[in-house]
Amino acid sequence: MYYSLEHCLLDLEKNASLLRIPFEVDPNLEMAEIHRQIYEKKGPAILFEKIKNSPFRAASNLYGTHERVDFIFRKEIPLMQDIIAIKNDPSVLLSRPFKYLKTLPLALSSIPRKGIFSRNNLNQYTQIDRLPQVISWPKDGGAFVTLPQVYSEDPDQLDTKGSNIGMYRIQLSGNEYLANQEIGLHYQIHRGIGVHHAKYNQSDQPFKVSIFVGGPPSHAFSAIMPLPEGMSELLFAGMLNNRAFRYKKQDGYMLSLDADFVITGDVVKNKLKPEGPFGDHLGYYSLTHPFPFMKVHKVFHKKNPIWHFTVVSRPPAEDSGFGYLIHQIVKDLTPKEFPGIKSIHAVDAAGVHPLLFAIGSERYMPFREPRPEEILTMANRILGTGQTSLAKYLWITDHAANPNLNIHDPKAFFMHNLQRANWSRDIHFITKTTIDTLDYSGDGLNSGSKAVIATAGPPIRDLATEINFQGILPPPFSNPQMVMPGVIAIQAKPFANYSSAITEISALKSYLEHLEDLDSYPLIVLCDDSNFLAQNIQNFVWATFTRSNPSHDIYGTHEDIQHKHWGCRGALIIDARIKPHHAPILEPDPAIQDKVHRYFTKGGALYGHFSTKY
């Protein structure tokens, strides 16, 4: 249980897992670069004690390692797992009453509770431009809040029961926002706050929103936890922290009495302003688009507050810790939410939504040759449910084919599927559909396609471990590299347009179709830099699945269409080159990078200053 963000940081410090930075740092790129370099070293949480142009401290990297996530939530994770077990199967209360009855007091004590102001609770005020103006990447459109807890209420139920808390990024400065008067909110209409927004647009009520920053770590986590329908984020925050969420209403706005900062204001209805660009978790910039904004009412803060932030970037990054914690809590709930599914994994190295792995069970056809049947029904369920509906590529396989398959080992999982994939049967497309708003591989904002690769049964091929191509690849292709058994990266000239790509790839297919052992290379990836793609599994996963739109960028040797089903005999080809419509890759400022690097070298201000226990 932590009473505050500072309480957590002091506990980490006591356990050799906090680095204090006592000298002044610039929130424009420098703080983010310090964070990235410490995160890459699996370093400790960070407390920035002096920030240029701000009187406040700031903290980051609390969730930088799985061990630290386990430590921060060491008491609460087992209790939350028990609550999930009860939800999954209420009969466990009868079978093991002494184990599970201890969760009932937790549920009762976690009901949100009204409190009162005290000398430490939000009795001070500031302006937006006095907050730490953290800019993480050179092309960011301004300063952003990266760990906000955005609170809104249903206009038909103006209380905590009709509330939603989500983590929607907040732009504090830049673009067309009036300084200290307006801030941007990035959210989609299907999210909880978006549903509220649509209702307010049809009413005369002001759309009051509160943005909490800081507070106990459980509060930030509650804003991103995919909760069951009807379960309050406020209740979950209290349960995860073993302490009720304390709040107060003032001027019609919700104030979290445990937050370090609360920004209140009214969302402007039926009007949008440009928001972005912003360096995002896929490893690219999300570009400038019109999004809602709000008129700022007041900015509250407690005494000696701490601004909580993270740096979003190509995964893995600190927010990967959130995914790890979600998995720890809900892993036993998967069979209940997705009947027949043994396990499911959003692949962090691909930015989560572009690539999903799943293992299911073919249960009802035991007397004929194994083939994907029931797992296709499960795939439809996955792609039609909540956050997993954002998946662009879903690879799903039958549990019986290898009961020991590790879904968290991408190389092993790909090899298992590639040994079994029958490309004339096992790939299924969903075209002209929605994809993640932050994924620019499609042909428009939030628009693209999906592919399901479903495999079952015994292996049908051996995977090659060496490249045995004879002759020279047709131009503009060159430098084939082995990525892993069965997967080859081939370098191509920069992508121009789809018409020329089709012509170029047709020549490549003609070449490949004459190879005798092509079946042992079931997946070929076209890319801008084959050495980079083949360097490690993370590069392969990231570049292949963030830079391709299945309906546009998948080809195959000996391809054909049978009764409207596309398939191929031979190799599947994915064109993962960067396209002209793709967003720019995140790249740090070299001068800032070098400056921060010197902090950690001999004679630098941070040289030898940290080791970490968690």
Short mmCIF file of C-alpha atoms in Angstrom, two decimals, residues 12 60 83 91-92 217 234 278 292 298 300 333 363 365-366 390 423 462-463 508 516 533 554 566 583:
data_model
loop_
_atom_site.label_atom_id
_atom_site.label_comp_id
_atom_site.label_asym_id
_atom_site.label_seq_id
_atom_site.Cartn_x
_atom_site.Cartn_y
_atom_site.Cartn_z
CA LEU A 12 12.30 2.20 -3.87
CA SER A 60 9.88 8.38 -14.25
CA ILE A 83 -10.38 -11.73 -7.23
CA SER A 91 -17.38 -21.95 -7.03
CA VAL A 92 -13.81 -21.54 -5.74
CA PRO A 217 1.12 3.93 -8.77
CA LEU A 234 -11.87 4.00 -9.03
CA PHE A 278 3.79 12.83 -30.86
CA PRO A 292 -10.97 17.40 -28.81
CA LYS A 298 -7.81 25.40 -12.56
CA PHE A 300 -4.41 22.19 -8.43
CA LEU A 333 -9.08 -15.06 -17.03
CA ARG A 363 -11.70 -30.01 -29.79
CA MET A 365 -13.01 -32.99 -35.00
CA PRO A 366 -10.73 -35.73 -33.61
CA LEU A 390 -7.16 -3.68 -32.68
CA TRP A 423 -0.53 -20.84 -47.48
CA ASP A 462 11.53 -28.53 -42.67
CA LEU A 463 12.75 -24.95 -42.38
CA LEU A 508 10.92 -11.53 -57.92
CA GLU A 516 13.61 -26.17 -56.16
CA LEU A 533 15.98 -6.85 -40.13
CA ILE A 554 1.20 -9.54 -48.81
CA TRP A 566 -6.59 -15.89 -51.70
CA ALA A 583 4.83 8.23 -40.17
#
